Amino acid sequence: MKIDWFTVIAQVLNFLILVWLLKKFLYKPILNAVNEREKKINDELREADAQKAAAEKEQDTFKNKNADFESKKSALLDKALADANIEKRQLITAARAAAKAIGSNMVKAFKKQQAQDKKEFTQNTQEQVFIITRKALKDIASVSIEKQTTVTFIKHLKVLSTKEKQEFLDAFKTNENAILVKSAFNLIAKQKKEITDAINELLNSKIVLQFKTVPELISGIELSTDGYKMAWSFSEYLNALQKKISTEIKEKDLPQTEKTTHAST
Amino acid sequence: MELSPDQTIFWEYGFITINLTLVTTWGIMLLLIVSAKLITRKLKTNIKISRWQCFLEMIVTGINQQIKEVGLNKPEEYIGFIGTLFLFIGVSNIGIIFPGYTPPTASLSTTAALALCVFLAVPFYGIGKHGVLGYLKSFLQPTWIMLPFNLIGEVSRTLALAVRLFGNVMSGGMIIAILLSISPFIFPVVMNLLGLLTGTVQAYIFSILATVYIAAAVRSGKEKNKTKEIITS
């Protein structure tokens, strides 16, 4: 166990050479690479931090913008709602007014239609009654309705009550105008003479009558001067009939309406 | 049985002797330098690196870290010396896994040479840091009476370094050689594994002690006083 001094010196030299070589080929390159990588990573981290800061700044900006947008949106929404409510009220008011006007028009139209229907109904009824009567008279008594109408009118003149007779005399005596005789059909000369005779007898004078055919009278004769009118026609009967029917309908409707009212209450 | 590889002589001319220790040392030197050159040839500075580069970086940064932890603030200045000590001793000792291999550290001449290097490195770094006078003054610390003890300490620790490494490595090799001749095949393998561990530990101890000695020389008198004050308070 001895120390070989040549080996010692050689090993010292070997070691120093190894230190130099490793420093050159190992430590320096490795440490440089490590430092460079650290620097690179630090740079990247710094850059990432900067980007993060920028992103946060941008995020804050967007947040603020969003908040601003939200508040504006809310305000606009509120305003829109208020406007919509006002518009809604206006529209409802207008619609109500329009509905009321339409309803009123409808009622008017309905009433007009009702009156028209009533008139038509009356006319038809009169015509039908006249046709039926004419046929009935012809079938039963072989008498024309025109002739019988004239007879009835003259008979009616003859059986006037005292009061009616007086009113008739007052009206025709004070009147200088010609007396007008309207009839629903054309009177023949005989009938005209009979009527003229009957009136002259009633007035105890000789007057000239004017004759005129008016189909609306429906088988009737009407005697008129200023302020007075005396007539006989089917219209009188029909009006009476109509009045009676109306009264009966009303009487029938009244209990039903009362029932409905009770039921609804 | 040869106790030291110094005794295996290949060529001799007077004082000059080429023995197994020197040849093995050159082989290890060649291995280290060629490996370093090959690996550092394609060094990358990206985040993705090769496995070998990563392995080397781990070793180098590990040594750097150890030097820093001992108290040397600029490890780049000392890694050349201390790192080479660790790598040379470590690779020398780990080579025992190859049959017929005798580590150069099993030679007292090698360990003495390494201890001598440490012995010379301590004043080299100390003078480099504080100048000749500043370094010599450290031997008079804490009082001039301590001068002989400091000098004895300086020499004895160098001797201890050399003998410790030599003793451990040589004894390990000897034990394996003896066991191979007397025991079954498996037992020397286990001892070999233990030898790997002790070899690495010895490399670590040698280099860390060298670092401590250099650090002690490099630290200034003021720093030493400060440390003293801290300890006494």
PDB file of C-alpha atoms in Angstrom, chain A residues 37-238:
ATOM      1  CA  ARG A  37     -34.641  28.187 -21.864  1.00  0.00           C
ATOM      2  CA  GLU A  38     -35.344  29.912 -18.552  1.00  0.00           C
ATOM      3  CA  LYS A  39     -35.063  33.244 -20.294  1.00  0.00           C
ATOM      4  CA  LYS A  40     -37.354  32.035 -23.042  1.00  0.00           C
ATOM      5  CA  ILE A  41     -39.872  30.713 -20.525  1.00  0.00           C
ATOM      6  CA  ASN A  42     -39.655  33.942 -18.534  1.00  0.00           C
ATOM      7  CA  ASP A  43     -40.199  35.944 -21.715  1.00  0.00           C
ATOM      8  CA  GLU A  44     -43.155  33.768 -22.609  1.00  0.00           C
ATOM      9  CA  LEU A  45     -44.520  34.100 -19.087  1.00  0.00           C
ATOM     10  CA  ARG A  46     -44.049  37.861 -19.215  1.00  0.00           C
ATOM     11  CA  GLU A  47     -45.746  37.933 -22.588  1.00  0.00           C
ATOM     12  CA  ALA A  48     -48.511  35.719 -21.253  1.00  0.00           C
ATOM     13  CA  ASP A  49     -48.881  38.063 -18.257  1.00  0.00           C
ATOM     14  CA  ALA A  50     -49.067  41.025 -20.613  1.00  0.00           C
ATOM     15  CA  GLN A  51     -51.611  39.231 -22.755  1.00  0.00           C
ATOM     16  CA  LYS A  52     -53.537  38.264 -19.654  1.00  0.00           C
ATOM     17  CA  ALA A  53     -53.502  41.861 -18.449  1.00  0.00           C
ATOM     18  CA  ALA A  54     -54.634  43.030 -21.876  1.00  0.00           C
ATOM     19  CA  ALA A  55     -57.328  40.362 -21.921  1.00  0.00           C
ATOM     20  CA  GLU A  56     -58.463  41.370 -18.423  1.00  0.00           C
ATOM     21  CA  LYS A  57     -58.536  44.990 -19.507  1.00  0.00           C
ATOM     22  CA  GLU A  58     -60.547  44.031 -22.551  1.00  0.00           C
ATOM     23  CA  GLN A  59     -62.811  41.909 -20.392  1.00  0.00           C
ATOM     24  CA  ASP A  60     -63.367  44.866 -18.067  1.00  0.00           C
ATOM     25  CA  THR A  61     -64.145  47.050 -21.068  1.00  0.00           C
ATOM     26  CA  PHE A  62     -66.613  44.494 -22.334  1.00  0.00           C
ATOM     27  CA  LYS A  63     -68.121  44.128 -18.874  1.00  0.00           C
ATOM     28  CA  ASN A  64     -68.608  47.883 -18.655  1.00  0.00           C
ATOM     29  CA  LYS A  65     -70.022  47.930 -22.155  1.00  0.00           C
ATOM     30  CA  ASN A  66     -72.338  45.080 -21.280  1.00  0.00           C
ATOM     31  CA  ALA A  67     -73.497  46.842 -18.121  1.00  0.00           C
ATOM     32  CA  ASP A  68     -74.064  50.035 -20.096  1.00  0.00           C
ATOM     33  CA  PHE A  69     -75.882  48.099 -22.768  1.00  0.00           C
ATOM     34  CA  GLU A  70     -78.012  46.338 -20.146  1.00  0.00           C
ATOM     35  CA  SER A  71     -78.991  49.608 -18.498  1.00  0.00           C
ATOM     36  CA  LYS A  72     -79.798  51.181 -21.875  1.00  0.00           C
ATOM     37  CA  LYS A  73     -81.728  48.084 -22.867  1.00  0.00           C
ATOM     38  CA  SER A  74     -83.686  48.194 -19.626  1.00  0.00           C
ATOM     39  CA  ALA A  75     -84.477  51.890 -20.091  1.00  0.00           C
ATOM     40  CA  LEU A  76     -85.529  51.328 -23.693  1.00  0.00           C
ATOM     41  CA  LEU A  77     -87.637  48.351 -22.678  1.00  0.00           C
ATOM     42  CA  ASP A  78     -89.367  50.384 -19.966  1.00  0.00           C
ATOM     43  CA  LYS A  79     -90.015  53.186 -22.435  1.00  0.00           C
ATOM     44  CA  ALA A  80     -91.296  50.740 -25.032  1.00  0.00           C
ATOM     45  CA  LEU A  81     -93.592  49.156 -22.456  1.00  0.00           C
ATOM     46  CA  ALA A  82     -94.955  52.547 -21.412  1.00  0.00           C
ATOM     47  CA  ASP A  83     -95.460  53.536 -25.065  1.00  0.00           C
ATOM     48  CA  ALA A  84     -97.113  50.206 -25.769  1.00  0.00           C
ATOM     49  CA  ASN A  85     -99.473  50.689 -22.817  1.00  0.00           C
ATOM     50  CA  ILE A  86    -100.433  54.149 -24.031  1.00  0.00           C
ATOM     51  CA  GLU A  87    -100.900  52.830 -27.555  1.00  0.00           C
ATOM     52  CA  LYS A  88    -102.920  49.913 -26.182  1.00  0.00           C
ATOM     53  CA  ARG A  89    -105.235  52.221 -24.259  1.00  0.00           C
ATOM     54  CA  GLN A  90    -105.666  54.434 -27.325  1.00  0.00           C
ATOM     55  CA  LEU A  91    -106.371  51.429 -29.526  1.00  0.00           C
ATOM     56  CA  ILE A  92    -108.858  50.017 -27.020  1.00  0.00           C
ATOM     57  CA  THR A  93    -110.641  53.382 -26.807  1.00  0.00           C
ATOM     58  CA  ALA A  94    -110.719  53.657 -30.601  1.00  0.00           C
ATOM     59  CA  ALA A  95    -111.925  50.060 -30.922  1.00  0.00           C
ATOM     60  CA  ARG A  96    -114.668  50.693 -28.362  1.00  0.00           C
ATOM     61  CA  ALA A  97    -115.769  53.815 -30.197  1.00  0.00           C
ATOM     62  CA  ALA A  98    -115.724  51.952 -33.509  1.00  0.00           C
ATOM     63  CA  ALA A  99    -117.645  49.043 -31.968  1.00  0.00           C
ATOM     64  CA  LYS A 100    -120.171  51.474 -30.516  1.00  0.00           C
ATOM     65  CA  ALA A 101    -120.574  53.180 -33.894  1.00  0.00           C
ATOM     66  CA  ILE A 102    -120.900  49.843 -35.658  1.00  0.00           C
ATOM     67  CA  GLY A 103    -123.428  48.715 -33.043  1.00  0.00           C
ATOM     68  CA  SER A 104    -125.384  51.919 -33.416  1.00  0.00           C
ATOM     69  CA  ASN A 105    -125.349  51.571 -37.217  1.00  0.00           C
ATOM     70  CA  MET A 106    -126.419  47.976 -36.896  1.00  0.00           C
ATOM     71  CA  VAL A 107    -129.291  48.936 -34.619  1.00  0.00           C
ATOM     72  CA  LYS A 108    -130.329  51.658 -37.067  1.00  0.00           C
ATOM     73  CA  ALA A 109    -130.059  49.271 -39.989  1.00  0.00           C
ATOM     74  CA  PHE A 110    -131.957  46.639 -38.068  1.00  0.00           C
ATOM     75  CA  LYS A 111    -134.715  49.078 -37.187  1.00  0.00           C
ATOM     76  CA  LYS A 112    -134.851  50.270 -40.780  1.00  0.00           C
ATOM     77  CA  GLN A 113    -134.975  46.694 -42.003  1.00  0.00           C
ATOM     78  CA  GLN A 114    -137.635  45.931 -39.409  1.00  0.00           C
ATOM     79  CA  ALA A 115    -139.744  48.882 -40.575  1.00  0.00           C
ATOM     80  CA  GLN A 116    -139.266  47.833 -44.180  1.00  0.00           C
ATOM     81  CA  ASP A 117    -140.191  44.264 -43.348  1.00  0.00           C
ATOM     82  CA  LYS A 118    -143.216  45.462 -41.443  1.00  0.00           C
ATOM     83  CA  LYS A 119    -144.296  47.600 -44.351  1.00  0.00           C
ATOM     84  CA  GLU A 120    -143.789  44.762 -46.808  1.00  0.00           C
ATOM     85  CA  PHE A 121    -145.565  42.400 -44.496  1.00  0.00           C
ATOM     86  CA  THR A 122    -148.504  44.770 -44.212  1.00  0.00           C
ATOM     87  CA  GLN A 123    -148.640  45.274 -47.937  1.00  0.00           C
ATOM     88  CA  ASN A 124    -148.508  41.549 -48.605  1.00  0.00           C
ATOM     89  CA  THR A 125    -151.096  40.835 -45.965  1.00  0.00           C
ATOM     90  CA  GLN A 126    -153.392  43.422 -47.444  1.00  0.00           C
ATOM     91  CA  GLU A 127    -152.942  42.051 -50.900  1.00  0.00           C
ATOM     92  CA  GLN A 128    -153.474  38.503 -49.748  1.00  0.00           C
ATOM     93  CA  VAL A 129    -156.586  39.476 -47.764  1.00  0.00           C
ATOM     94  CA  PHE A 130    -157.882  41.354 -50.782  1.00  0.00           C
ATOM     95  CA  ILE A 131    -157.230  38.384 -53.071  1.00  0.00           C
ATOM     96  CA  ILE A 132    -158.819  35.988 -50.604  1.00  0.00           C
ATOM     97  CA  THR A 133    -161.817  38.239 -50.090  1.00  0.00           C
ATOM     98  CA  ARG A 134    -162.236  38.803 -53.778  1.00  0.00           C
ATOM     99  CA  LYS A 135    -162.187  35.079 -54.420  1.00  0.00           C
ATOM    100  CA  ALA A 136    -164.441  34.330 -51.466  1.00  0.00           C
ATOM    101  CA  LEU A 137    -166.995  36.927 -52.540  1.00  0.00           C
ATOM    102  CA  LYS A 138    -166.960  35.656 -56.081  1.00  0.00           C
ATOM    103  CA  ASP A 139    -167.251  32.041 -55.050  1.00  0.00           C
ATOM    104  CA  ILE A 140    -169.951  32.604 -52.420  1.00  0.00           C
ATOM    105  CA  ALA A 141    -172.085  35.397 -53.855  1.00  0.00           C
ATOM    106  CA  SER A 142    -170.913  35.807 -57.403  1.00  0.00           C
ATOM    107  CA  VAL A 143    -170.389  39.506 -56.598  1.00  0.00           C
ATOM    108  CA  SER A 144    -167.396  41.615 -57.705  1.00  0.00           C
ATOM    109  CA  ILE A 145    -165.477  43.187 -54.922  1.00  0.00           C
ATOM    110  CA  GLU A 146    -165.421  46.569 -56.663  1.00  0.00           C
ATOM    111  CA  LYS A 147    -169.206  46.648 -56.857  1.00  0.00           C
ATOM    112  CA  GLN A 148    -169.579  45.445 -53.298  1.00  0.00           C
ATOM    113  CA  THR A 149    -167.020  48.023 -52.115  1.00  0.00           C
ATOM    114  CA  THR A 150    -169.004  50.819 -53.724  1.00  0.00           C
ATOM    115  CA  VAL A 151    -172.203  49.462 -52.150  1.00  0.00           C
ATOM    116  CA  THR A 152    -170.571  49.200 -48.737  1.00  0.00           C
ATOM    117  CA  PHE A 153    -169.149  52.724 -49.022  1.00  0.00           C
ATOM    118  CA  ILE A 154    -172.541  54.170 -49.917  1.00  0.00           C
ATOM    119  CA  LYS A 155    -174.130  52.156 -47.100  1.00  0.00           C
ATOM    120  CA  HIS A 156    -171.502  53.475 -44.774  1.00  0.00           C
ATOM    121  CA  LEU A 157    -172.345  57.015 -45.805  1.00  0.00           C
ATOM    122  CA  LYS A 158    -176.007  56.409 -45.114  1.00  0.00           C
ATOM    123  CA  VAL A 159    -175.552  54.969 -41.663  1.00  0.00           C
ATOM    124  CA  LEU A 160    -173.272  57.702 -40.305  1.00  0.00           C
ATOM    125  CA  SER A 161    -173.890  58.675 -36.716  1.00  0.00           C
ATOM    126  CA  THR A 162    -175.257  62.142 -36.002  1.00  0.00           C
ATOM    127  CA  LYS A 163    -171.892  63.385 -34.854  1.00  0.00           C
ATOM    128  CA  GLU A 164    -170.097  61.962 -37.843  1.00  0.00           C
ATOM    129  CA  LYS A 165    -172.754  63.319 -40.141  1.00  0.00           C
ATOM    130  CA  GLN A 166    -172.347  66.790 -38.622  1.00  0.00           C
ATOM    131  CA  GLU A 167    -168.569  66.696 -38.955  1.00  0.00           C
ATOM    132  CA  PHE A 168    -169.023  65.618 -42.557  1.00  0.00           C
ATOM    133  CA  LEU A 169    -171.444  68.415 -43.303  1.00  0.00           C
ATOM    134  CA  ASP A 170    -169.223  70.989 -41.603  1.00  0.00           C
ATOM    135  CA  ALA A 171    -166.240  69.935 -43.580  1.00  0.00           C
ATOM    136  CA  PHE A 172    -167.862  69.886 -46.984  1.00  0.00           C
ATOM    137  CA  LYS A 173    -170.224  72.865 -46.644  1.00  0.00           C
ATOM    138  CA  THR A 174    -167.435  75.255 -45.657  1.00  0.00           C
ATOM    139  CA  ASN A 175    -165.169  73.939 -48.342  1.00  0.00           C
ATOM    140  CA  GLU A 176    -165.510  75.396 -51.761  1.00  0.00           C
ATOM    141  CA  ASN A 177    -162.935  73.163 -53.304  1.00  0.00           C
ATOM    142  CA  ALA A 178    -163.960  70.098 -55.197  1.00  0.00           C
ATOM    143  CA  ILE A 179    -164.382  66.903 -53.317  1.00  0.00           C
ATOM    144  CA  LEU A 180    -161.881  64.224 -54.322  1.00  0.00           C
ATOM    145  CA  VAL A 181    -162.901  60.592 -54.430  1.00  0.00           C
ATOM    146  CA  LYS A 182    -159.972  58.197 -54.495  1.00  0.00           C
ATOM    147  CA  SER A 183    -160.497  54.545 -55.250  1.00  0.00           C
ATOM    148  CA  ALA A 184    -158.265  51.528 -55.565  1.00  0.00           C
ATOM    149  CA  PHE A 185    -159.873  50.542 -58.823  1.00  0.00           C
ATOM    150  CA  ASN A 186    -161.426  52.330 -61.762  1.00  0.00           C
ATOM    151  CA  LEU A 187    -165.055  53.156 -60.994  1.00  0.00           C
ATOM    152  CA  ILE A 188    -167.542  52.645 -63.734  1.00  0.00           C
ATOM    153  CA  ALA A 189    -170.004  55.438 -64.573  1.00  0.00           C
ATOM    154  CA  LYS A 190    -172.828  53.767 -62.681  1.00  0.00           C
ATOM    155  CA  GLN A 191    -170.819  53.520 -59.534  1.00  0.00           C
ATOM    156  CA  LYS A 192    -169.633  57.109 -59.913  1.00  0.00           C
ATOM    157  CA  LYS A 193    -173.276  58.221 -60.236  1.00  0.00           C
ATOM    158  CA  GLU A 194    -174.366  56.203 -57.213  1.00  0.00           C
ATOM    159  CA  ILE A 195    -171.580  57.755 -55.077  1.00  0.00           C
ATOM    160  CA  THR A 196    -172.376  61.267 -56.365  1.00  0.00           C
ATOM    161  CA  ASP A 197    -176.078  60.779 -55.605  1.00  0.00           C
ATOM    162  CA  ALA A 198    -175.372  59.487 -52.116  1.00  0.00           C
ATOM    163  CA  ILE A 199    -173.138  62.459 -51.242  1.00  0.00           C
ATOM    164  CA  ASN A 200    -175.513  64.992 -52.781  1.00  0.00           C
ATOM    165  CA  GLU A 201    -178.315  63.449 -50.733  1.00  0.00           C
ATOM    166  CA  LEU A 202    -176.197  63.707 -47.607  1.00  0.00           C
ATOM    167  CA  LEU A 203    -175.187  67.294 -48.295  1.00  0.00           C
ATOM    168  CA  ASN A 204    -178.528  68.166 -49.757  1.00  0.00           C
ATOM    169  CA  SER A 205    -176.862  69.968 -52.664  1.00  0.00           C
ATOM    170  CA  LYS A 206    -175.525  69.287 -56.110  1.00  0.00           C
ATOM    171  CA  ILE A 207    -171.787  69.115 -56.306  1.00  0.00           C
ATOM    172  CA  VAL A 208    -169.344  67.686 -58.816  1.00  0.00           C
ATOM    173  CA  LEU A 209    -166.891  65.118 -57.574  1.00  0.00           C
ATOM    174  CA  GLN A 210    -163.438  64.439 -58.848  1.00  0.00           C
ATOM    175  CA  PHE A 211    -162.497  60.732 -59.167  1.00  0.00           C
ATOM    176  CA  LYS A 212    -158.983  59.379 -58.958  1.00  0.00           C
ATOM    177  CA  THR A 213    -157.629  55.813 -58.997  1.00  0.00           C
ATOM    178  CA  VAL A 214    -155.042  55.062 -56.245  1.00  0.00           C
ATOM    179  CA  PRO A 215    -154.022  51.347 -56.136  1.00  0.00           C
ATOM    180  CA  GLU A 216    -152.495  51.692 -52.657  1.00  0.00           C
ATOM    181  CA  LEU A 217    -155.939  51.954 -51.102  1.00  0.00           C
ATOM    182  CA  ILE A 218    -156.467  48.217 -51.722  1.00  0.00           C
ATOM    183  CA  SER A 219    -160.034  47.812 -52.627  1.00  0.00           C
ATOM    184  CA  GLY A 220    -161.279  50.905 -50.894  1.00  0.00           C
ATOM    185  CA  ILE A 221    -162.783  54.310 -51.498  1.00  0.00           C
ATOM    186  CA  GLU A 222    -161.692  57.521 -49.859  1.00  0.00           C
ATOM    187  CA  LEU A 223    -163.511  60.830 -49.758  1.00  0.00           C
ATOM    188  CA  SER A 224    -161.330  63.790 -48.962  1.00  0.00           C
ATOM    189  CA  THR A 225    -161.287  67.563 -48.957  1.00  0.00           C
ATOM    190  CA  ASP A 226    -159.080  70.032 -47.118  1.00  0.00           C
ATOM    191  CA  GLY A 227    -158.857  68.954 -43.465  1.00  0.00           C
ATOM    192  CA  TYR A 228    -161.336  66.106 -43.657  1.00  0.00           C
ATOM    193  CA  LYS A 229    -161.172  62.552 -44.845  1.00  0.00           C
ATOM    194  CA  MET A 230    -163.663  59.753 -44.856  1.00  0.00           C
ATOM    195  CA  ALA A 231    -162.794  56.376 -46.168  1.00  0.00           C
ATOM    196  CA  TRP A 232    -163.652  52.763 -46.297  1.00  0.00           C
ATOM    197  CA  SER A 233    -161.274  50.146 -47.462  1.00  0.00           C
ATOM    198  CA  PHE A 234    -159.745  46.887 -46.475  1.00  0.00           C
ATOM    199  CA  SER A 235    -156.915  48.853 -45.016  1.00  0.00           C
ATOM    200  CA  GLU A 236    -159.137  49.770 -42.099  1.00  0.00           C
ATOM    201  CA  TYR A 237    -159.773  46.120 -41.354  1.00  0.00           C
ATOM    202  CA  LEU A 238    -156.178  45.230 -41.906  1.00  0.00           C
TER     203      LEU A 238
END
